[in-house]
Coordinates of N, CA and C in Angstrom, one line a residue:
Chain A
D1 N 96.9 80.2 85.2 CA 97.5 81.5 85.0 C 98.7 81.7 85.9
T2 N 99.9 82.1 85.3 CA 101.1 82.1 86.0 C 101.4 83.5 86.5
G3 N 100.5 84.4 86.5 CA 100.8 85.7 87.0 C 101.1 86.7 85.9
V4 N 101.7 87.8 86.2 CA 102.0 88.9 85.3 C 103.4 88.6 84.6
S5 N 103.4 88.5 83.3 CA 104.6 88.2 82.6 C 105.1 89.5 81.8
Q6 N 106.4 89.7 81.9 CA 107.0 90.8 81.2 C 108.1 90.3 80.3
D7 N 108.2 90.9 79.1 CA 109.2 90.5 78.2 C 109.8 91.7 77.4
P8 N 111.1 91.8 77.3 CA 112.1 90.9 77.8 C 112.4 91.2 79.3
R9 N 113.3 90.4 79.9 CA 113.7 90.6 81.3 C 114.8 91.7 81.3
H10 N 115.6 91.7 80.3 CA 116.7 92.7 80.2 C 116.8 93.2 78.8
K11 N 117.1 94.5 78.7 CA 117.3 95.1 77.3 C 118.4 96.1 77.4
I12 N 119.4 96.0 76.6 CA 120.4 96.9 76.4 C 120.3 97.6 75.1
T13 N 120.3 98.9 75.0 CA 120.1 99.5 73.7 C 121.0 100.8 73.7
K14 N 121.3 101.2 72.4 CA 122.1 102.4 72.2 C 121.2 103.6 72.3
R15 N 121.7 104.7 72.8 CA 121.0 105.9 72.9 C 120.5 106.3 71.5
G16 N 119.2 106.7 71.5 CA 118.6 107.1 70.2 C 117.8 106.0 69.6
Q17 N 117.9 104.8 70.0 CA 117.1 103.7 69.5 C 115.8 103.6 70.1
N18 N 114.8 103.0 69.5 CA 113.5 102.7 70.0 C 113.5 101.3 70.7
V19 N 112.7 101.2 71.8 CA 112.5 99.9 72.4 C 111.1 99.7 72.7
T20 N 110.7 98.5 72.7 CA 109.3 98.1 73.1 C 109.3 97.0 74.1
F21 N 108.5 97.2 75.1 CA 108.3 96.1 76.1 C 106.9 95.6 76.1
R22 N 106.8 94.3 76.5 CA 105.4 93.7 76.5 C 105.1 93.3 77.9
C23 N 103.8 93.3 78.2 CA 103.3 92.9 79.5 C 102.0 92.1 79.3
D24 N 102.0 90.9 79.8 CA 100.8 90.0 79.8 C 100.2 89.9 81.2
P25 N 99.1 90.5 81.4 CA 98.5 90.6 82.8 C 97.8 89.3 83.1
I26 N 97.4 89.2 84.4 CA 96.5 88.1 84.7 C 95.2 88.2 84.0
S27 N 94.7 87.1 83.4 CA 93.7 87.2 82.4 C 92.4 87.8 83.0
E28 N 92.1 87.6 84.3 CA 90.8 88.1 84.8 C 90.9 89.6 85.2
H29 N 92.1 90.1 85.2 CA 92.3 91.5 85.7 C 91.9 92.5 84.6
N30 N 91.2 93.5 85.0 CA 90.7 94.5 84.0 C 91.6 95.8 84.0
R31 N 92.5 95.9 85.0 CA 93.3 97.1 85.0 C 94.8 96.7 84.8
L32 N 95.5 97.5 84.1 CA 96.9 97.3 83.8 C 97.7 98.6 84.0
Y33 N 98.9 98.5 84.7 CA 99.6 99.7 85.1 C 101.1 99.5 84.6
W34 N 101.7 100.7 84.3 CA 103.1 100.7 84.0 C 103.8 101.7 85.0
Y35 N 104.9 101.2 85.5 CA 105.7 102.0 86.4 C 107.1 102.0 86.0
R36 N 107.9 103.0 86.4 CA 109.3 103.0 86.3 C 110.0 103.1 87.7
Q37 N 111.0 102.3 87.9 CA 111.6 102.2 89.2 C 113.1 102.3 89.0
T38 N 113.8 103.3 89.6 CA 115.2 103.4 89.6 C 115.7 102.8 91.0
L39 N 117.0 102.5 91.0 CA 117.6 101.8 92.2 C 117.3 102.6 93.5
G40 N 116.7 101.9 94.5 CA 116.5 102.5 95.8 C 115.3 103.4 95.9
Q41 N 114.6 103.5 94.8 CA 113.4 104.4 94.8 C 112.1 103.6 94.7
G42 N 111.0 104.3 95.0 CA 109.7 103.7 94.8 C 109.3 103.7 93.4
P43 N 108.3 102.9 93.0 CA 107.8 102.9 91.6 C 107.2 104.2 91.3
E44 N 107.5 104.7 90.1 CA 107.0 106.0 89.6 C 105.9 105.7 88.6
F45 N 104.7 106.2 88.8 CA 103.5 105.9 88.0 C 103.8 106.5 86.6
L46 N 103.5 105.7 85.6 CA 103.6 106.1 84.2 C 102.2 106.3 83.5
T47 N 101.4 105.1 83.6 CA 100.1 105.2 82.9 C 99.3 104.0 83.4
Y48 N 98.0 104.0 83.2 CA 97.2 102.8 83.4 C 96.0 102.7 82.5
F49 N 95.6 101.5 82.3 CA 94.5 101.1 81.4 C 93.4 100.4 82.2
Q50 N 92.2 100.7 81.9 CA 91.0 99.9 82.3 C 90.5 99.3 81.0
N51 N 90.6 98.0 81.0 CA 90.3 97.3 79.7 C 91.2 97.9 78.6
E52 N 90.7 98.3 77.5 CA 91.5 98.8 76.5 C 91.7 100.3 76.5
A53 N 91.0 101.0 77.4 CA 91.1 102.5 77.5 C 92.2 102.9 78.4
Q54 N 93.0 103.8 77.9 CA 94.1 104.4 78.7 C 93.5 105.6 79.4
L55 N 93.4 105.5 80.7 CA 92.6 106.4 81.5 C 93.5 107.5 82.2
E56 N 94.7 107.2 82.4 CA 95.6 108.3 83.0 C 97.0 108.1 82.5
K57 N 97.7 109.2 82.3 CA 99.1 109.2 81.9 C 99.8 110.2 82.7
S58 N 100.9 109.9 83.2 CA 101.7 110.8 84.1 C 102.1 112.1 83.3
R59 N 102.0 113.2 83.9 CA 102.5 114.4 83.3 C 104.0 114.4 83.1
L60 N 104.7 113.6 83.9 CA 106.1 113.5 83.8 C 106.6 112.7 82.6
L61 N 105.6 112.0 81.9 CA 106.0 111.2 80.8 C 106.1 112.1 79.5
S62 N 107.2 112.0 78.9 CA 107.4 112.8 77.7 C 106.7 112.1 76.5
D63 N 106.7 112.9 75.4 CA 106.0 112.4 74.2 C 106.8 111.2 73.6
R64 N 107.9 110.9 74.1 CA 108.7 109.7 73.6 C 108.1 108.4 74.1
F65 N 107.3 108.5 75.1 CA 106.7 107.3 75.7 C 105.3 107.1 75.2
S66 N 105.0 105.9 74.8 CA 103.6 105.6 74.4 C 103.3 104.1 74.9
A67 N 102.0 104.0 75.2 CA 101.6 102.6 75.7 C 100.3 102.3 75.0
E68 N 100.1 101.0 74.8 CA 98.8 100.5 74.2 C 98.4 99.3 74.9
R69 N 97.1 99.0 74.8 CA 96.5 97.8 75.3 C 95.4 97.4 74.4
P70 N 95.7 96.9 73.2 CA 94.7 96.5 72.3 C 93.8 95.3 72.8
K71 N 92.5 95.5 72.6 CA 91.6 94.5 73.0 C 91.6 94.2 74.5
G72 N 92.2 95.0 75.3 CA 92.2 94.9 76.7 C 92.9 93.7 77.3
S73 N 93.9 93.2 76.5 CA 94.6 92.0 76.9 C 96.0 92.4 77.3
F74 N 97.0 92.0 76.5 CA 98.4 92.4 76.7 C 98.6 93.9 76.5
S75 N 99.7 94.4 77.0 CA 100.0 95.8 76.7 C 101.5 96.0 76.3
T76 N 101.8 97.0 75.5 CA 103.1 97.3 75.1 C 103.4 98.8 75.6
L77 N 104.7 98.9 75.9 CA 105.2 100.3 76.3 C 106.4 100.5 75.3
E78 N 106.3 101.6 74.6 CA 107.4 101.9 73.6 C 108.1 103.2 74.1
I79 N 109.4 103.2 74.0 CA 110.1 104.4 74.3 C 110.9 104.7 73.0
Q80 N 110.7 105.9 72.4 CA 111.3 106.3 71.2 C 112.6 107.2 71.6
R81 N 113.6 107.1 70.7 CA 114.8 107.9 70.8 C 115.3 107.9 72.3
T82 N 115.6 106.7 72.7 CA 116.0 106.5 74.1 C 117.2 107.4 74.5
E83 N 117.1 107.8 75.8 CA 118.2 108.6 76.4 C 118.7 107.8 77.6
Q84 N 119.9 108.2 78.1 CA 120.5 107.5 79.2 C 119.7 107.6 80.4
G85 N 119.0 108.7 80.6 CA 118.1 108.9 81.7 C 116.9 107.9 81.7
D86 N 116.7 107.2 80.6 CA 115.6 106.2 80.6 C 116.0 104.9 81.2
S87 N 117.2 104.7 81.5 CA 117.7 103.5 82.1 C 117.0 103.3 83.5
A88 N 116.3 102.2 83.6 CA 115.5 101.9 84.8 C 114.9 100.6 84.7
M89 N 114.2 100.1 85.8 CA 113.4 98.9 85.7 C 112.0 99.4 85.4
Y90 N 111.4 98.8 84.4 CA 110.0 99.1 84.0 C 109.1 98.0 84.5
L91 N 108.2 98.3 85.4 CA 107.3 97.4 86.0 C 105.9 97.5 85.4
C92 N 105.3 96.3 85.3 CA 103.9 96.2 84.9 C 103.2 95.5 86.0
A93 N 102.0 96.0 86.2 CA 101.1 95.4 87.3 C 99.7 95.3 86.7
S94 N 99.0 94.3 87.2 CA 97.6 94.3 86.9 C 96.7 94.1 88.1
S95 N 95.4 94.4 88.0 CA 94.6 94.3 89.2 C 93.1 94.1 88.7
L96 N 92.3 93.7 89.7 CA 90.9 93.6 89.4 C 90.2 94.7 90.2
A97 N 89.5 95.5 89.5 CA 88.7 96.6 90.1 C 87.3 96.3 89.7
S98 N 86.5 96.1 90.7 CA 85.1 95.7 90.5 C 84.2 96.4 91.5
G99 N 83.0 96.9 91.1 CA 82.1 97.5 92.0 C 82.7 98.6 92.8
G100 N 83.6 99.3 92.3 CA 84.3 100.4 93.0 C 85.3 100.0 94.0
R101 N 85.6 98.7 94.0 CA 86.6 98.1 94.9 C 87.9 97.8 94.1
E102 N 89.0 98.0 94.8 CA 90.4 97.7 94.2 C 91.0 96.7 95.1
Y103 N 91.5 95.6 94.6 CA 91.9 94.5 95.4 C 93.5 94.4 95.5
G104 N 94.2 95.4 94.9 CA 95.6 95.4 95.0 C 96.3 94.8 93.7
Y105 N 97.5 95.2 93.6 CA 98.2 94.8 92.3 C 99.0 93.5 92.4
T106 N 99.1 92.9 91.2 CA 100.0 91.8 91.1 C 101.1 92.3 90.1
F107 N 102.3 92.3 90.5 CA 103.4 92.8 89.7 C 104.1 91.8 88.9
G108 N 104.6 92.2 87.8 CA 105.5 91.3 87.0 C 107.0 91.5 87.6
S109 N 107.9 90.7 87.0 CA 109.3 90.8 87.4 C 110.0 92.0 86.8
G110 N 109.4 92.7 85.9 CA 110.0 93.9 85.3 C 110.9 93.6 84.1
T111 N 111.2 94.7 83.4 CA 112.1 94.7 82.3 C 113.2 95.8 82.7
R112 N 114.4 95.3 82.8 CA 115.5 96.2 83.1 C 116.1 96.8 81.8
L113 N 116.0 98.1 81.7 CA 116.5 98.8 80.5 C 117.8 99.5 80.8
T114 N 118.8 99.3 80.0 CA 120.1 100.0 80.1 C 120.3 100.7 78.8
V115 N 120.5 102.0 78.8 CA 120.7 102.8 77.6 C 122.2 103.2 77.6
V116 N 123.0 102.7 76.6 CA 124.4 103.0 76.6 C 124.7 104.0 75.5
Chain B
A7 N 96.5 116.7 94.3 CA 97.4 115.7 94.0 C 97.6 114.7 95.2
Q8 N 97.8 113.5 94.9 CA 98.0 112.5 96.0 C 99.5 112.4 96.2
T9 N 99.9 112.3 97.5 CA 101.3 112.1 97.8 C 101.4 111.1 98.9
V10 N 102.5 110.4 98.9 CA 102.8 109.4 99.9 C 104.2 109.6 100.5
T11 N 104.3 109.7 101.8 CA 105.6 110.0 102.4 C 106.0 108.8 103.4
Q12 N 107.2 108.3 103.1 CA 107.7 107.3 104.1 C 109.0 107.9 104.6
S13 N 109.0 108.3 105.9 CA 110.1 109.1 106.5 C 111.2 108.3 107.0
Q14 N 111.1 107.0 106.9 CA 112.2 106.1 107.4 C 112.9 105.4 106.3
P15 N 114.0 105.9 105.8 CA 114.6 105.2 104.6 C 115.1 103.8 105.0
E16 N 115.6 103.6 106.2 CA 116.1 102.3 106.6 C 115.7 102.0 108.1
M17 N 115.4 100.7 108.3 CA 115.2 100.3 109.7 C 115.7 98.9 109.8
S18 N 116.0 98.5 111.1 CA 116.4 97.2 111.4 C 115.7 96.7 112.6
V19 N 115.6 95.3 112.7 CA 114.9 94.7 113.9 C 115.5 93.4 114.1
Q20 N 115.5 93.0 115.3 CA 116.0 91.6 115.7 C 114.9 90.6 115.4
E21 N 115.4 89.5 114.9 CA 114.5 88.3 114.6 C 113.6 88.1 115.8
A22 N 112.3 87.8 115.6 CA 111.3 87.6 116.6 C 110.7 88.8 117.2
E23 N 111.3 90.0 117.0 CA 110.7 91.2 117.6 C 109.7 91.9 116.7
T24 N 109.2 93.0 117.1 CA 108.2 93.7 116.4 C 108.7 95.0 115.9
V25 N 108.3 95.4 114.7 CA 108.8 96.6 114.1 C 107.6 97.3 113.4
T26 N 107.6 98.7 113.5 CA 106.5 99.4 112.8 C 107.1 100.4 111.8
L27 N 106.6 100.3 110.6 CA 107.0 101.2 109.5 C 105.9 102.3 109.3
S28 N 106.4 103.5 109.2 CA 105.5 104.7 109.1 C 105.2 105.1 107.7
C29 N 104.0 105.6 107.5 CA 103.6 106.2 106.2 C 102.5 107.3 106.5
T30 N 102.7 108.4 105.8 CA 101.7 109.4 105.8 C 101.3 109.7 104.4
Y31 N 100.2 110.3 104.2 CA 99.7 110.5 102.8 C 98.9 111.8 102.8
D32 N 98.6 112.2 101.6 CA 97.7 113.3 101.4 C 96.8 113.1 100.2
T33 N 95.5 113.3 100.4 CA 94.6 113.2 99.3 C 93.3 114.0 99.6
S34 N 92.7 114.4 98.6 CA 91.4 115.1 98.7 C 90.2 114.2 98.6
E35 N 90.5 113.0 98.3 CA 89.4 112.0 98.1 C 88.9 111.5 99.4
N36 N 87.7 111.1 99.5 CA 87.1 110.6 100.7 C 87.2 109.1 100.8
N37 N 87.1 108.5 99.6 CA 87.2 107.0 99.5 C 88.4 106.6 98.7
Y38 N 89.2 105.8 99.3 CA 90.5 105.4 98.6 C 91.0 104.1 99.2
Y39 N 92.0 103.6 98.6 CA 92.6 102.4 99.1 C 94.1 102.6 99.5
L40 N 94.5 102.0 100.5 CA 95.9 102.0 100.9 C 96.5 100.6 100.9
F41 N 97.8 100.5 100.6 CA 98.4 99.2 100.5 C 99.8 99.3 101.0
W42 N 100.3 98.2 101.5 CA 101.7 98.0 101.7 C 102.2 96.8 100.8
Y43 N 103.3 97.1 100.2 CA 103.9 96.1 99.3 C 105.3 95.8 99.8
K44 N 105.8 94.6 99.5 CA 107.1 94.1 99.9 C 107.9 93.8 98.7
Q45 N 109.1 94.3 98.6 CA 110.0 93.9 97.5 C 111.3 93.3 98.0
P46 N 111.4 92.0 98.0 CA 112.7 91.4 98.5 C 113.8 91.7 97.5
P47 N 115.0 91.6 98.0 CA 116.2 91.9 97.1 C 116.1 91.1 95.8
S48 N 116.2 91.8 94.7 CA 116.2 91.1 93.4 C 114.9 90.3 93.1
R49 N 113.9 90.6 93.8 CA 112.7 89.8 93.5 C 111.5 90.7 93.3
Q50 N 110.4 90.2 92.8 CA 109.3 91.0 92.4 C 108.5 91.5 93.6
M51 N 107.8 92.6 93.4 CA 107.0 93.2 94.4 C 105.7 92.4 94.7
I52 N 105.4 92.2 96.0 CA 104.2 91.5 96.3 C 103.3 92.3 97.3
L53 N 102.0 92.1 97.2 CA 101.1 92.8 98.1 C 101.1 92.2 99.5
V54 N 101.3 93.0 100.5 CA 101.3 92.5 101.9 C 99.9 92.7 102.5
I55 N 99.3 93.9 102.4 CA 98.1 94.1 103.1 C 97.4 95.3 102.5
R56 N 96.1 95.3 102.6 CA 95.2 96.3 101.9 C 94.2 96.9 102.9
Q57 N 93.9 98.2 102.8 CA 93.0 98.8 103.7 C 92.1 99.7 102.9
E58 N 90.8 99.6 103.1 CA 89.8 100.4 102.5 C 89.5 101.6 103.4
A59 N 89.6 102.8 102.8 CA 89.5 104.0 103.7 C 88.2 104.2 104.4
Y60 N 87.1 103.6 103.9 CA 85.8 103.8 104.5 C 85.6 102.8 105.7
K61 N 86.5 101.9 105.8 CA 86.5 100.9 106.9 C 87.3 101.4 108.1
Q62 N 86.7 101.5 109.2 CA 87.5 101.9 110.4 C 88.4 100.8 111.0
Q63 N 88.0 99.6 110.8 CA 88.7 98.5 111.3 C 90.0 98.3 110.6
N64 N 91.1 98.2 111.4 CA 92.4 98.0 110.8 C 92.6 96.6 110.2
A65 N 93.2 96.6 109.0 CA 93.4 95.3 108.4 C 94.5 94.5 109.0
T66 N 94.4 93.2 109.0 CA 95.3 92.3 109.6 C 95.5 91.1 108.6
E67 N 96.8 90.7 108.4 CA 97.1 89.5 107.6 C 98.2 88.8 108.3
N68 N 97.8 87.8 109.1 CA 98.8 87.0 109.9 C 99.7 87.9 110.8
R69 N 101.0 87.9 110.5 CA 101.9 88.7 111.4 C 101.9 90.2 111.0
F70 N 101.2 90.6 110.0 CA 101.2 91.9 109.5 C 99.8 92.6 109.9
S71 N 99.9 93.8 110.4 CA 98.7 94.6 110.7 C 99.0 96.1 110.5
V72 N 97.9 96.8 110.3 CA 98.1 98.3 110.1 C 97.4 99.0 111.2
N73 N 97.9 100.3 111.3 CA 97.3 101.3 112.2 C 96.8 102.4 111.3
F74 N 95.6 102.4 110.9 CA 95.0 103.4 110.0 C 94.3 104.5 110.7
Q75 N 94.9 105.7 110.6 CA 94.3 106.9 111.2 C 93.9 107.8 110.1
K76 N 92.6 107.8 109.8 CA 92.2 108.5 108.6 C 92.3 110.0 108.8
A77 N 91.9 110.5 109.9 CA 92.0 112.0 110.2 C 93.4 112.5 110.1
A78 N 94.3 111.7 110.6 CA 95.7 112.1 110.6 C 96.4 111.7 109.3
K79 N 95.7 111.0 108.4 CA 96.3 110.6 107.2 C 97.6 109.8 107.4
S80 N 97.4 108.8 108.3 CA 98.6 108.0 108.7 C 98.2 106.5 108.5
F81 N 99.2 105.7 108.0 CA 98.9 104.3 107.7 C 100.2 103.5 108.0
S82 N 100.4 103.1 109.2 CA 101.6 102.4 109.6 C 101.5 100.9 109.5
L83 N 102.6 100.2 109.3 CA 102.6 98.8 109.1 C 103.3 98.2 110.3
K84 N 102.7 97.3 111.0 CA 103.4 96.6 112.1 C 103.7 95.1 111.7
I85 N 104.9 94.7 111.9 CA 105.3 93.3 111.6 C 105.7 92.7 113.0
S86 N 104.9 91.7 113.3 CA 105.2 91.0 114.6 C 106.0 89.7 114.3
D87 N 106.7 89.3 115.4 CA 107.5 88.1 115.3 C 108.4 88.1 114.0
S88 N 109.2 89.2 113.8 CA 109.9 89.3 112.5 C 110.7 88.1 112.2
Q89 N 110.8 87.8 110.9 CA 111.5 86.7 110.4 C 112.6 87.2 109.4
L90 N 113.6 86.4 109.2 CA 114.7 86.8 108.3 C 114.1 87.0 106.9
G91 N 113.1 86.3 106.5 CA 112.5 86.4 105.2 C 111.7 87.7 105.0
D92 N 111.6 88.5 106.1 CA 110.9 89.8 106.0 C 111.8 90.9 105.5
T93 N 113.1 90.6 105.5 CA 114.1 91.5 104.9 C 113.7 91.9 103.5
A94 N 113.5 93.2 103.3 CA 113.0 93.7 102.0 C 112.8 95.2 102.0
M95 N 112.5 95.7 100.9 CA 112.0 97.1 100.8 C 110.5 97.0 101.0
Y96 N 110.0 98.0 101.7 CA 108.5 98.0 101.9 C 108.0 99.4 101.4
F97 N 107.0 99.3 100.6 CA 106.4 100.5 100.0 C 105.0 100.6 100.4
C98 N 104.7 101.9 100.8 CA 103.3 102.3 101.1 C 102.7 102.9 99.8
A99 N 101.5 102.5 99.5 CA 100.9 103.1 98.3 C 99.5 103.6 98.6
L100 N 99.1 104.7 98.0 CA 97.8 105.3 98.1 C 97.2 105.2 96.7
D101 N 96.3 104.3 96.5 CA 95.8 104.0 95.1 C 97.0 103.7 94.2
M102 N 97.3 104.5 93.2 CA 98.3 104.2 92.3 C 99.7 104.9 92.6
R103 N 99.7 105.6 93.7 CA 101.0 106.4 94.0 C 101.7 105.7 95.1
F104 N 103.0 105.5 94.9 CA 103.9 104.8 95.9 C 104.8 105.8 96.6
G105 N 105.1 105.4 97.9 CA 106.2 106.2 98.6 C 107.6 105.7 98.1
A106 N 108.6 106.3 98.7 CA 110.0 106.1 98.4 C 110.5 104.8 99.0
G107 N 109.8 104.3 100.0 CA 110.2 103.0 100.5 C 111.0 103.0 101.8
T108 N 110.9 101.9 102.6 CA 111.7 101.8 103.8 C 112.4 100.4 103.6
R109 N 113.7 100.5 103.7 CA 114.5 99.2 103.7 C 114.6 98.6 105.1
L110 N 114.0 97.4 105.2 CA 113.9 96.8 106.5 C 114.9 95.6 106.5
T111 N 115.8 95.5 107.5 CA 116.7 94.4 107.7 C 116.3 93.7 109.0
V112 N 116.1 92.4 108.9 CA 115.9 91.6 110.1 C 117.2 90.9 110.4
K113 N 117.6 91.1 111.6 CA 118.9 90.6 112.1 C 118.8 89.3 112.9
P114 N 119.6 88.3 112.6 CA 119.5 87.1 113.4 C 120.0 87.2 114.9

C-alpha cells in the first residue's frame, strides 16, 4: 500500500463547469475525510465517511458539493457549477478508527483546483 | 461546537534549540483525541504526535513531546534539538477540526 492517492494533482477549470476528484485511501482504513485548504490556512473540514456511510457534512458546504464512497473504498468529491471562490487545495485523508480509538490521519498530496 | 486556536502565526528557532508551539481548544466532549500535524513547504501533511484525552501522561515521539493540560484545554508541542528539516507549518487538531497553523522556521 503506497498511502493515500489523489487524482488529479492539478485541475484548471472554467467557472460554471463541474469537476470531480478521486481519493484512494489506505485499504485497511475505515474512515475517509475531505478537507479544503487555502494558502496559509488550516484545513477546513468538508465531510467524512465511515466505511460507505457519510456521517458528517460541514454546514459551510453548499449544495454544489457532493461526495460519495461507494462500497467503502475510494471516494469522489464533485463540485458543480464551480466558482472562483472554490479555488483551493482539496485534501483527502484516511484513518483507522477501532474500538473507540482514533489513530490519526494519513493525508494524500491533494488536488489543487484553479477556477478561471 | 469544537474549536482550535493557534495564537502564534509564525515562530522561529535556532538549530539545536528548543521551541514550544501553543494550542488551545474548546469542546464539550469528555473523551477526544488531539493531534499535531506537520506540513513542510509544498509537501503533504504528516502526523507528528497523538494524545488521547483520557490519558494524563503526555505523549512523546523522539524529539517531539506535548504538554496536555485538560482542565485548561491546552495542548502545546515542544520540539527539542530543532533541525532544519523541522521547518514547516504545524497544525493542531482536535478530532476532525484543525487550527490555523503556526509557521515554524528553523535557522542555521
